[in-house]
mmCIF file of C-alpha atoms and ligand atoms in Angstrom:
data_model
loop_
_atom_site.group_PDB
_atom_site.id
_atom_site.type_symbol
_atom_site.label_atom_id
_atom_site.label_comp_id
_atom_site.label_asym_id
_atom_site.label_seq_id
_atom_site.Cartn_x
_atom_site.Cartn_y
_atom_site.Cartn_z
ATOM 1 C CA UNK A 162 60.552 65.028 0.226
ATOM 2 C CA UNK A 163 58.662 61.916 -0.669
ATOM 3 C CA UNK A 164 57.627 59.729 2.272
ATOM 4 C CA UNK A 165 57.469 56.073 1.408
ATOM 5 C CA UNK A 166 55.051 54.004 3.434
ATOM 6 C CA UNK A 167 56.853 51.711 5.796
ATOM 7 C CA UNK A 168 55.552 48.379 6.832
ATOM 8 C CA UNK A 169 54.955 48.431 10.621
ATOM 9 C CA UNK A 170 55.661 45.044 12.126
ATOM 10 C CA UNK A 171 56.144 45.978 15.703
ATOM 11 C CA UNK A 172 53.951 48.362 17.696
ATOM 12 C CA UNK A 173 54.615 49.012 21.332
ATOM 13 C CA UNK A 174 52.741 51.164 23.779
ATOM 14 C CA UNK A 175 54.709 53.038 26.405
ATOM 15 C CA UNK A 176 52.811 54.656 29.190
ATOM 16 C CA UNK A 177 54.422 57.717 30.797
ATOM 17 C CA UNK A 178 52.567 59.814 33.295
ATOM 18 C CA UNK A 179 49.255 58.211 32.427
ATOM 19 C CA UNK A 180 49.793 59.047 28.793
ATOM 20 C CA UNK A 181 50.150 56.437 26.089
ATOM 21 C CA UNK A 182 52.870 56.731 23.430
ATOM 22 C CA UNK A 183 52.813 54.422 20.433
ATOM 23 C CA UNK A 184 56.162 53.382 19.060
ATOM 24 C CA UNK A 185 56.432 51.637 15.728
ATOM 25 C CA UNK A 186 59.290 49.866 14.010
ATOM 26 C CA UNK A 187 60.044 47.183 11.462
ATOM 27 C CA UNK A 188 61.646 44.992 14.108
ATOM 28 C CA UNK A 189 61.736 44.428 17.872
ATOM 29 C CA UNK A 190 63.534 47.146 19.655
ATOM 30 C CA UNK A 191 65.418 47.386 22.996
ATOM 31 C CA UNK A 192 64.190 49.186 26.010
ATOM 32 C CA UNK A 193 67.095 51.687 25.577
ATOM 33 C CA UNK A 194 66.057 52.423 21.982
ATOM 34 C CA UNK A 195 62.392 52.832 22.953
ATOM 35 C CA UNK A 196 63.249 55.251 25.763
ATOM 36 C CA UNK A 197 65.485 57.237 23.420
ATOM 37 C CA UNK A 198 62.532 57.664 21.058
ATOM 38 C CA UNK A 199 60.654 59.351 23.816
ATOM 39 C CA UNK A 200 63.711 61.341 24.862
ATOM 40 C CA UNK A 201 63.610 59.714 28.285
ATOM 41 C CA UNK A 202 66.679 58.439 30.179
ATOM 42 C CA UNK A 203 66.939 55.078 31.880
ATOM 43 C CA UNK A 204 68.846 56.858 34.606
ATOM 44 C CA UNK A 205 65.622 58.555 35.626
ATOM 45 C CA UNK A 206 63.072 56.018 34.565
ATOM 46 C CA UNK A 207 62.306 52.338 35.331
ATOM 47 C CA UNK A 208 60.502 50.211 32.788
ATOM 48 C CA UNK A 209 57.845 47.789 33.970
ATOM 49 C CA UNK A 210 56.270 45.104 31.801
ATOM 50 C CA UNK A 211 53.791 42.572 33.275
ATOM 51 C CA UNK A 212 55.031 43.304 36.743
ATOM 52 C CA UNK A 213 58.687 42.805 35.799
ATOM 53 C CA UNK A 214 61.409 45.413 35.661
ATOM 54 C CA UNK A 215 63.281 45.464 32.383
ATOM 55 C CA UNK A 216 66.994 46.247 31.870
ATOM 56 C CA UNK A 217 68.119 48.454 28.952
ATOM 57 C CA UNK A 218 68.980 45.610 26.615
ATOM 58 C CA UNK A 219 65.589 43.740 27.011
ATOM 59 C CA UNK A 220 63.645 43.506 23.821
ATOM 60 C CA UNK A 221 60.190 44.880 23.418
ATOM 61 C CA UNK A 222 57.897 42.792 21.240
ATOM 62 C CA UNK A 223 54.924 43.564 19.100
ATOM 63 C CA UNK A 224 51.803 44.264 21.250
ATOM 64 C CA UNK A 225 53.869 44.952 24.421
ATOM 65 C CA UNK A 226 52.679 47.575 26.807
ATOM 66 C CA UNK A 227 55.293 48.856 29.194
ATOM 67 C CA UNK A 228 54.978 51.447 31.923
ATOM 68 C CA UNK A 229 57.715 54.022 32.414
ATOM 69 C CA UNK A 230 58.143 55.110 36.050
ATOM 70 C CA UNK A 231 59.888 58.368 36.771
ATOM 71 C CA UNK A 232 62.038 57.857 39.784
ATOM 72 C CA UNK A 233 63.266 61.362 40.539
ATOM 73 C CA UNK A 234 61.546 63.339 43.265
ATOM 74 C CA UNK A 235 62.579 66.390 45.071
ATOM 75 C CA UNK A 236 61.506 69.272 47.210
ATOM 76 C CA UNK A 237 63.701 71.239 49.482
ATOM 77 C CA UNK A 238 63.540 69.112 52.614
ATOM 78 C CA UNK B 145 66.849 37.339 23.573
ATOM 79 C CA UNK B 146 67.558 38.976 26.851
ATOM 80 C CA UNK B 147 71.325 38.825 27.517
ATOM 81 C CA UNK B 148 71.690 40.667 30.785
ATOM 82 C CA UNK B 149 71.971 38.146 33.570
ATOM 83 C CA UNK B 150 71.949 38.193 37.392
ATOM 84 C CA UNK B 151 75.499 38.123 38.675
ATOM 85 C CA UNK B 152 74.514 35.812 41.494
ATOM 86 C CA UNK B 153 72.241 33.231 39.929
ATOM 87 C CA UNK B 154 72.480 33.769 36.176
ATOM 88 C CA UNK B 155 68.685 34.346 36.002
ATOM 89 C CA UNK B 156 67.096 37.210 34.116
ATOM 90 C CA UNK B 157 68.356 40.543 35.456
ATOM 91 C CA UNK B 158 65.803 43.046 36.648
ATOM 92 C CA UNK B 159 68.060 45.919 37.650
ATOM 93 C CA UNK B 160 71.339 46.978 36.200
ATOM 94 C CA UNK B 161 73.701 49.186 38.264
ATOM 95 C CA UNK B 162 76.317 50.428 35.841
ATOM 96 C CA UNK B 163 78.203 52.281 38.557
ATOM 97 C CA UNK B 164 78.864 48.994 40.380
ATOM 98 C CA UNK B 165 79.205 46.858 37.226
ATOM 99 C CA UNK B 166 76.387 44.810 38.583
ATOM 100 C CA UNK B 167 73.080 43.397 37.360
ATOM 101 C CA UNK B 168 70.745 41.388 39.604
ATOM 102 C CA UNK B 169 67.492 39.535 39.320
ATOM 103 C CA UNK B 170 64.468 40.476 41.317
ATOM 104 C CA UNK B 171 65.274 38.358 44.414
ATOM 105 C CA UNK B 172 68.966 39.089 44.464
ATOM 106 C CA UNK B 173 68.453 42.760 43.998
ATOM 107 C CA UNK B 174 66.195 42.991 47.046
ATOM 108 C CA UNK B 175 68.635 40.854 49.043
ATOM 109 C CA UNK B 176 71.487 43.096 47.930
ATOM 110 C CA UNK B 177 69.543 46.250 48.854
ATOM 111 C CA UNK B 178 68.901 45.048 52.308
ATOM 112 C CA UNK B 179 72.540 43.898 52.864
ATOM 113 C CA UNK B 180 73.921 47.167 51.586
ATOM 114 C CA UNK B 181 71.667 49.169 53.862
ATOM 115 C CA UNK B 182 72.925 47.156 56.845
ATOM 116 C CA UNK B 183 76.477 47.761 55.713
ATOM 117 C CA UNK B 184 75.907 51.550 55.547
ATOM 118 C CA UNK B 185 74.391 51.459 59.024
ATOM 119 C CA UNK B 186 77.531 49.724 60.343
ATOM 120 C CA UNK B 187 80.007 51.690 58.272
ATOM 121 C CA UNK B 188 78.863 55.002 59.641
ATOM 122 C CA UNK B 189 77.857 53.647 63.046
ATOM 123 C CA UNK B 190 74.361 54.911 62.594
ATOM 124 C CA UNK B 191 72.526 52.951 65.385
ATOM 125 C CA UNK B 192 72.603 49.656 67.177
ATOM 126 C CA UNK B 193 69.976 46.997 67.730
ATOM 127 C CA UNK B 194 68.945 48.357 71.175
ATOM 128 C CA UNK B 195 68.120 51.805 69.901
ATOM 129 C CA UNK B 196 64.651 52.831 68.877
ATOM 130 C CA UNK B 197 64.567 54.490 65.479
ATOM 131 C CA UNK B 198 62.034 57.075 64.370
ATOM 132 C CA UNK B 199 61.627 56.780 60.602
ATOM 133 C CA UNK B 200 60.337 59.892 58.875
ATOM 134 C CA UNK B 201 57.868 58.580 56.274
ATOM 135 C CA UNK B 202 56.374 60.759 53.550
ATOM 136 C CA UNK B 203 54.552 58.022 51.661
ATOM 137 C CA UNK B 204 57.152 58.239 48.965
ATOM 138 C CA UNK B 205 59.400 55.440 47.675
ATOM 139 C CA UNK B 206 62.519 56.229 49.657
ATOM 140 C CA UNK B 207 61.056 56.510 53.121
ATOM 141 C CA UNK B 208 58.787 53.465 52.704
ATOM 142 C CA UNK B 209 61.685 51.407 51.258
ATOM 143 C CA UNK B 210 63.826 52.458 54.208
ATOM 144 C CA UNK B 211 61.158 51.516 56.730
ATOM 145 C CA UNK B 212 60.619 48.173 55.012
ATOM 146 C CA UNK B 213 64.350 47.362 55.171
ATOM 147 C CA UNK B 214 64.809 48.402 58.762
ATOM 148 C CA UNK B 215 61.816 46.294 59.814
ATOM 149 C CA UNK B 216 63.243 43.330 57.831
ATOM 150 C CA UNK B 217 66.588 43.774 59.547
ATOM 151 C CA UNK B 218 64.798 43.549 62.893
ATOM 152 C CA UNK B 219 65.345 47.098 64.169
ATOM 153 C CA UNK B 220 62.781 48.630 66.521
ATOM 154 C CA UNK B 221 61.110 51.372 64.522
ATOM 155 C CA UNK B 222 58.360 53.898 64.827
ATOM 156 C CA UNK B 223 57.130 55.664 61.688
ATOM 157 C CA UNK B 224 56.306 59.364 61.721
ATOM 158 C CA UNK B 225 54.081 60.893 59.092
ATOM 159 C CA UNK B 226 53.803 64.688 59.109
ATOM 160 C CA UNK B 227 50.546 65.813 57.511
ATOM 161 C CA UNK B 228 51.331 69.167 55.875
ATOM 162 C CA UNK B 229 47.790 69.931 54.748
ATOM 163 C CA UNK B 230 48.705 70.091 51.089
ATOM 164 C CA UNK B 231 45.415 69.682 49.195
ATOM 165 C CA UNK B 232 46.624 70.338 45.652
ATOM 166 C CA UNK B 233 47.419 67.442 43.298
ATOM 167 C CA UNK B 234 44.224 65.597 44.291
ATOM 168 C CA UNK B 235 44.727 65.797 47.980
ATOM 169 C CA UNK B 236 48.478 65.120 48.150
ATOM 170 C CA UNK B 237 48.759 64.942 51.945
ATOM 171 C CA UNK B 238 45.640 62.799 52.470
ATOM 172 C CA UNK B 239 46.662 60.461 49.740
ATOM 173 C CA UNK B 240 50.272 59.983 50.934
ATOM 174 C CA UNK B 241 48.995 59.524 54.512
ATOM 175 C CA UNK B 242 46.653 56.739 53.342
ATOM 176 C CA UNK B 243 49.565 54.960 51.638
ATOM 177 C CA UNK B 244 51.769 55.259 54.748
ATOM 178 C CA UNK B 245 48.897 53.907 56.875
ATOM 179 C CA UNK B 246 48.260 50.975 54.564
ATOM 180 C CA UNK B 247 51.990 50.128 54.557
ATOM 181 C CA UNK B 248 52.220 50.204 58.340
ATOM 182 C CA UNK B 249 48.982 48.227 58.802
ATOM 183 C CA UNK B 250 50.071 45.456 56.361
ATOM 184 C CA UNK B 251 53.310 44.913 58.312
ATOM 185 C CA UNK B 252 52.075 45.503 61.852
ATOM 186 C CA UNK B 253 54.251 48.603 62.302
ATOM 187 C CA UNK B 254 53.521 51.586 64.477
ATOM 188 C CA UNK B 255 52.859 54.870 62.635
ATOM 189 C CA UNK B 256 52.557 58.180 64.458
ATOM 190 C CA UNK B 257 50.911 61.125 62.683
ATOM 191 C CA UNK B 258 51.577 64.780 63.336
ATOM 192 C CA UNK B 259 48.722 66.629 61.699
ATOM 193 C CA UNK B 260 50.017 70.130 61.132
ATOM 194 C CA UNK B 261 46.647 71.910 60.276
ATOM 195 C CA UNK B 262 44.819 70.237 63.190
ATOM 196 C CA UNK B 263 47.657 70.873 65.665
ATOM 197 C CA UNK B 264 48.626 74.370 64.643
ATOM 198 C CA UNK B 265 45.512 75.611 62.892
ATOM 199 C CA UNK B 266 47.136 76.172 59.544
ATOM 200 C CA UNK B 267 48.358 74.120 56.624
ATOM 201 C CA UNK B 268 51.835 74.640 55.132
ATOM 202 C CA UNK B 269 50.492 76.601 52.148
ATOM 203 C CA UNK B 270 48.496 78.792 54.546
ATOM 204 C CA UNK B 271 51.472 79.472 56.776
ATOM 205 C CA UNK B 272 53.548 80.192 53.657
ATOM 206 C CA UNK B 273 50.995 82.641 52.330
ATOM 207 C CA UNK B 274 50.821 84.493 55.696
ATOM 208 C CA UNK B 275 54.538 84.806 56.321
ATOM 209 C CA UNK B 276 57.282 86.581 54.350
ATOM 210 C CA UNK B 277 59.500 83.593 54.770
ATOM 211 C CA UNK B 278 57.110 81.371 52.731
ATOM 212 C CA UNK B 279 55.949 83.872 50.118
ATOM 213 C CA UNK B 280 58.445 82.749 47.546
ATOM 214 C CA UNK B 281 58.368 79.051 48.380
ATOM 215 C CA UNK B 282 56.250 76.933 50.644
ATOM 216 C CA UNK B 283 59.299 74.666 50.973
ATOM 217 C CA UNK B 284 61.107 77.137 53.239
ATOM 218 C CA UNK B 285 58.264 77.065 55.774
ATOM 219 C CA UNK B 286 57.788 73.411 55.222
ATOM 220 C CA UNK B 287 61.427 72.681 56.089
ATOM 221 C CA UNK B 288 61.146 74.564 59.446
ATOM 222 C CA UNK B 289 57.909 72.773 60.362
ATOM 223 C CA UNK B 290 59.180 69.304 59.394
ATOM 224 C CA UNK B 291 62.406 69.726 61.311
ATOM 225 C CA UNK B 292 60.596 70.881 64.429
ATOM 226 C CA UNK B 293 58.030 68.113 64.170
ATOM 227 C CA UNK B 294 60.642 65.373 63.705
ATOM 228 C CA UNK B 295 62.630 66.552 66.729
ATOM 229 C CA UNK B 296 59.524 66.925 68.802
ATOM 230 C CA UNK B 297 58.261 63.431 67.909
ATOM 231 C CA UNK B 298 61.671 61.786 68.529
ATOM 232 C CA UNK B 299 61.948 63.288 72.030
ATOM 233 C CA UNK B 300 58.256 62.422 72.866
ATOM 234 C CA UNK B 301 58.480 58.842 71.608
ATOM 235 C CA UNK B 302 61.834 58.168 73.207
ATOM 236 C CA UNK B 303 63.678 57.666 69.917
ATOM 237 C CA UNK B 304 67.346 58.620 70.074
ATOM 238 C CA UNK B 305 67.699 58.218 66.324
ATOM 239 C CA UNK B 306 65.847 59.799 63.426
ATOM 240 C CA UNK B 307 66.243 58.112 60.069
ATOM 241 C CA UNK B 308 65.293 59.751 56.829
ATOM 242 C CA UNK B 309 65.112 58.230 53.351
ATOM 243 C CA UNK B 310 67.631 60.519 51.610
ATOM 244 C CA UNK B 311 69.273 58.719 48.712
ATOM 245 C CA UNK B 312 72.538 59.404 46.872
ATOM 246 C CA UNK B 313 70.803 61.568 44.263
ATOM 247 C CA UNK B 314 69.365 63.784 47.062
ATOM 248 C CA UNK B 315 72.775 64.026 48.698
ATOM 249 C CA UNK B 316 74.607 64.688 45.472
ATOM 250 C CA UNK B 317 72.148 67.460 44.573
ATOM 251 C CA UNK B 318 72.752 69.189 47.868
ATOM 252 C CA UNK B 319 76.436 68.709 47.563
ATOM 253 C CA UNK B 320 76.417 70.176 44.087
ATOM 254 C CA UNK B 321 74.565 73.223 45.366
ATOM 255 C CA UNK B 322 76.863 73.761 48.324
ATOM 256 C CA UNK B 323 79.898 73.268 46.160
ATOM 257 C CA UNK B 324 78.679 75.868 43.598
ATOM 258 C CA UNK B 325 78.651 78.414 46.391
ATOM 259 C CA UNK B 326 81.467 76.849 48.406
ATOM 260 C CA UNK B 327 79.337 76.948 51.565
ATOM 261 C CA UNK B 328 81.967 75.349 53.742
ATOM 262 C CA UNK B 329 79.889 75.307 56.861
ATOM 263 C CA UNK B 330 77.132 73.456 54.961
ATOM 264 C CA UNK B 331 79.620 71.038 53.447
ATOM 265 C CA UNK B 332 80.985 70.295 56.920
ATOM 266 C CA UNK B 333 77.498 69.431 58.152
ATOM 267 C CA UNK B 334 76.567 67.206 55.221
ATOM 268 C CA UNK B 335 77.104 63.722 56.644
ATOM 269 C CA UNK B 336 75.371 60.347 56.599
ATOM 270 C CA UNK B 337 75.226 60.794 60.403
ATOM 271 C CA UNK B 338 74.770 63.888 62.520
ATOM 272 C CA UNK B 339 75.494 63.161 66.143
ATOM 273 C CA UNK B 340 72.787 63.743 68.792
ATOM 274 C CA UNK B 341 72.914 66.840 70.985
ATOM 275 C CA UNK B 342 70.749 68.082 73.821
ATOM 276 C CA UNK B 343 67.184 68.209 72.499
ATOM 277 C CA UNK B 344 68.065 66.681 69.142
ATOM 278 C CA UNK B 345 68.132 63.012 68.139
ATOM 279 C CA UNK B 346 70.963 61.595 66.087
ATOM 280 C CA UNK B 347 70.150 62.006 62.383
ATOM 281 C CA UNK B 348 70.944 59.234 59.986
ATOM 282 C CA UNK B 349 70.507 58.530 56.259
ATOM 283 C CA UNK B 350 70.845 54.738 55.701
ATOM 284 C CA UNK B 351 69.961 54.962 51.976
ATOM 285 C CA UNK B 352 72.558 57.571 51.199
ATOM 286 C CA UNK B 353 74.653 55.213 49.021
ATOM 287 C CA UNK B 354 71.786 54.099 46.765
ATOM 288 C CA UNK B 355 70.833 55.810 43.498
ATOM 289 C CA UNK B 356 67.247 57.068 43.451
ATOM 290 C CA UNK B 357 66.354 54.496 40.757
ATOM 291 C CA UNK B 358 67.430 51.686 43.167
ATOM 292 C CA UNK B 359 65.152 52.731 45.977
ATOM 293 C CA UNK B 360 62.322 53.044 43.455
ATOM 294 C CA UNK B 361 63.192 49.548 42.099
ATOM 295 C CA UNK B 362 63.200 48.102 45.642
ATOM 296 C CA UNK B 363 59.791 49.620 46.372
ATOM 297 C CA UNK B 364 58.329 48.316 43.113
ATOM 298 C CA UNK B 365 59.824 44.884 43.385
ATOM 299 C CA UNK B 366 58.619 44.529 46.939
ATOM 300 C CA UNK B 367 55.038 45.555 46.190
ATOM 301 C CA UNK B 368 55.246 48.761 48.139
ATOM 302 C CA UNK B 369 52.575 51.172 47.071
ATOM 303 C CA UNK B 370 53.964 54.694 47.248
ATOM 304 C CA UNK B 371 52.904 58.084 46.066
ATOM 305 C CA UNK B 372 54.200 58.583 42.478
ATOM 306 C CA UNK B 373 53.098 62.150 42.234
ATOM 307 C CA UNK B 374 55.449 64.868 43.253
ATOM 308 C CA UNK B 375 54.513 67.363 45.975
ATOM 309 C CA UNK B 376 53.122 70.147 43.838
ATOM 310 C CA UNK B 377 55.516 72.612 45.492
ATOM 311 C CA UNK B 378 58.594 70.704 44.308
ATOM 312 C CA UNK B 379 58.137 71.762 40.731
ATOM 313 C CA UNK B 380 61.060 73.807 39.565
ATOM 314 C CA UNK B 381 63.032 73.340 42.725
ATOM 315 C CA UNK B 382 66.835 73.747 42.654
ATOM 316 C CA UNK B 383 67.215 70.153 43.754
ATOM 317 C CA UNK B 384 65.248 68.863 40.733
ATOM 318 C CA UNK B 385 67.367 71.046 38.375
ATOM 319 C CA UNK B 386 70.592 69.785 40.021
ATOM 320 C CA UNK B 387 69.420 66.205 39.817
ATOM 321 C CA UNK B 388 68.721 66.543 36.127
ATOM 322 C CA UNK B 389 72.194 67.916 35.529
ATOM 323 C CA UNK B 390 73.833 65.152 37.542
ATOM 324 C CA UNK B 391 71.841 62.547 35.697
ATOM 325 C CA UNK B 392 73.043 63.934 32.361
ATOM 326 C CA UNK B 393 76.601 63.485 33.637
ATOM 327 C CA UNK B 394 75.802 60.003 34.860
ATOM 328 C CA UNK B 395 74.534 58.944 31.503
ATOM 329 C CA UNK B 396 77.681 60.200 29.758
ATOM 330 C CA UNK B 397 79.924 58.674 32.371
ATOM 331 C CA UNK B 398 78.331 56.003 34.618
ATOM 332 C CA UNK B 399 79.353 56.235 38.246
ATOM 333 C CA UNK B 400 79.760 60.094 38.195
ATOM 334 C CA UNK B 401 77.174 60.648 40.939
ATOM 335 C CA UNK B 402 78.660 57.919 43.169
ATOM 336 C CA UNK B 403 82.199 59.289 42.685
ATOM 337 C CA UNK B 404 81.116 62.863 43.390
ATOM 338 C CA UNK B 405 79.511 61.933 46.656
ATOM 339 C CA UNK B 406 81.865 59.206 47.901
ATOM 340 C CA UNK B 407 85.084 61.149 47.177
ATOM 341 C CA UNK B 408 83.550 64.121 48.984
ATOM 342 C CA UNK B 409 82.982 62.044 52.106
ATOM 343 C CA UNK B 410 86.477 60.574 51.813
ATOM 344 C CA UNK B 411 88.093 63.984 51.365
ATOM 345 C CA UNK B 412 86.224 65.285 54.328
ATOM 346 C CA UNK B 413 87.211 62.323 56.513
ATOM 347 C CA UNK B 414 90.781 63.196 55.641
ATOM 348 C CA UNK B 415 90.275 66.719 56.853
ATOM 349 C CA UNK B 416 89.938 68.450 53.498
ATOM 350 C CA UNK B 417 87.449 71.076 54.751
ATOM 351 C CA UNK B 418 88.468 71.375 58.365
ATOM 352 C CA UNK B 419 91.423 73.734 58.624
ATOM 353 C CA UNK B 420 90.167 76.622 56.606
ATOM 354 C CA UNK B 421 86.717 76.542 58.153
ATOM 355 C CA UNK B 422 87.404 76.296 61.862
ATOM 356 C CA UNK B 423 85.771 79.600 62.531
ATOM 357 C CA UNK B 424 82.600 78.624 60.643
ATOM 358 C CA UNK B 425 82.396 75.109 62.045
ATOM 359 C CA UNK B 426 82.079 76.321 65.612
ATOM 360 C CA UNK B 427 78.507 75.594 66.743
ATOM 361 C CA UNK B 428 76.686 78.689 68.010
ATOM 362 C CA UNK B 429 76.024 78.704 71.792
ATOM 363 C CA UNK B 430 73.007 76.530 72.654
ATOM 364 C CA UNK B 431 69.871 78.102 74.022
ATOM 365 C CA UNK B 432 66.421 76.653 74.453
ATOM 366 C CA UNK B 433 63.123 78.060 73.131
ATOM 367 C CA UNK B 434 60.971 79.221 76.063
ATOM 368 C CA UNK B 435 57.846 78.033 74.300
ATOM 369 C CA UNK B 436 58.600 74.599 72.842
ATOM 370 C CA UNK B 437 61.858 73.838 74.655
ATOM 371 C CA UNK B 438 63.792 72.943 71.482
ATOM 372 C CA UNK B 439 67.388 74.092 71.039
ATOM 373 C CA UNK B 440 67.737 77.298 69.086
ATOM 374 C CA UNK B 441 70.609 79.531 68.044
ATOM 375 C CA UNK B 442 68.924 82.824 68.941
ATOM 376 C CA UNK B 443 67.562 84.169 72.152
ATOM 377 C CA UNK B 444 63.753 84.092 72.616
ATOM 378 C CA UNK B 445 61.263 82.053 70.582
ATOM 379 C CA UNK B 446 62.671 79.583 68.042
ATOM 380 C CA UNK B 447 62.029 80.028 64.329
ATOM 381 C CA UNK B 448 59.229 77.491 64.393
ATOM 382 C CA UNK B 449 57.374 79.122 67.313
ATOM 383 C CA UNK B 450 57.670 82.542 65.719
ATOM 384 C CA UNK B 451 56.306 81.061 62.479
ATOM 385 C CA UNK B 452 53.323 79.501 64.187
ATOM 386 C CA UNK B 453 52.391 82.442 66.403
ATOM 387 C CA UNK B 454 52.725 84.900 63.536
ATOM 388 C CA UNK B 455 55.828 86.816 64.688
ATOM 389 C CA UNK B 456 58.141 85.304 62.167
ATOM 390 C CA UNK B 457 60.737 87.701 60.906
ATOM 391 C CA UNK B 458 59.811 89.612 57.813
ATOM 392 C CA UNK B 459 62.677 88.759 55.515
HETATM 393 S S1 LIG C 562 58.222 70.039 48.051
HETATM 394 FE FE1 LIG C 562 58.407 71.694 49.470
HETATM 395 S S2 LIG C 562 56.338 71.941 50.308
HETATM 396 FE FE2 LIG C 562 56.411 69.949 49.250
HETATM 397 S S3 LIG C 562 56.924 68.499 50.913
HETATM 398 FE FE3 LIG C 562 58.901 69.103 49.940
HETATM 399 S S4 LIG C 562 59.592 70.811 51.192
HETATM 400 FE FE4 LIG C 562 57.408 70.522 51.691
HETATM 401 ZN ZN1 LIG C 563 69.643 36.235 40.865
HETATM 402 ZN ZN1 LIG C 564 59.977 76.953 69.922
#
């Protein structure tokens, strides 16, 4: 299959557990879409950009860096 | 273009709660969280203003959020940190203690520390390695030690109430587990409030109606520094597996977790589990441990004292 080069207009960095993930697209994407790319659920993760929590529909712009915070913890007691 | 708006002020929403059909901005979310906690405290008659509350703090988001809210609401609180001696994950216990201490110092709150290795000569992983009870999971030993330490501290510090940071996800995970095995006696005991009894404080869970992501959001929005890392022993625990399953359900059908837990409490209040389980619900006759004085269900040393002095049963 031939892969055509795509023009990347938007690049976003998502940080999950101290690891950076670069997400690229031709347009701005929503938090929900970005999380889906990483296979991460907004039920179990909060998204923080510049000290602000973002809802699922918020748009991520080119050059944004957002931190994903896993919220689930659990031992026995 | 950010379309989601705060239901109260129309400002930019910070947290969406699909199960309540509600989105709120930073300020109104925190306000809502505090109000809802107060409502839960009243609804289940957890404690009154003249009672001193011992708050079990682990350094995690839930317990620190709980302590923050109770202090804001003006309740008299004492924090209790139990140092388990867990050194893995870059000094897990030391690190979470430091966060709990910084939290208390910044708010002028009183924090008591029970240091398990200093007091009993062994850390939780060491006790677990020595005893049959802990060989499979440190958590089993840990649960016994934590329960004992919380009761002991509550009695010593004159706190009639012990508050823990359990959230709805924690409760739903336990409920799921107990439902899978239809452990009726466990289901009967799973309550937002467990009444006090001789030697035991009343046990309350004021955050039991919040989703886990809400207590995390509260901690983050209120600048609470908490330990993000998981206790290394939690990896692969049943409760994490159950939580993952329930969150899958929640994503398919928002509100599933809330419905599961709240309809359980309602059904129980209407007597759903009572009649068939009368035999099981009977509390065993109360006896007191000759060594530590805490109530126990068996004659002789309690489970904790047997664990610490090395005569724990070989299971
Ligand atoms: S995960 Fe297990 S060992 Fe770690 S604090 Fe929780 S109960 Fe204790
Ligand atoms: Zn608002
Ligand atoms: Zn004892």
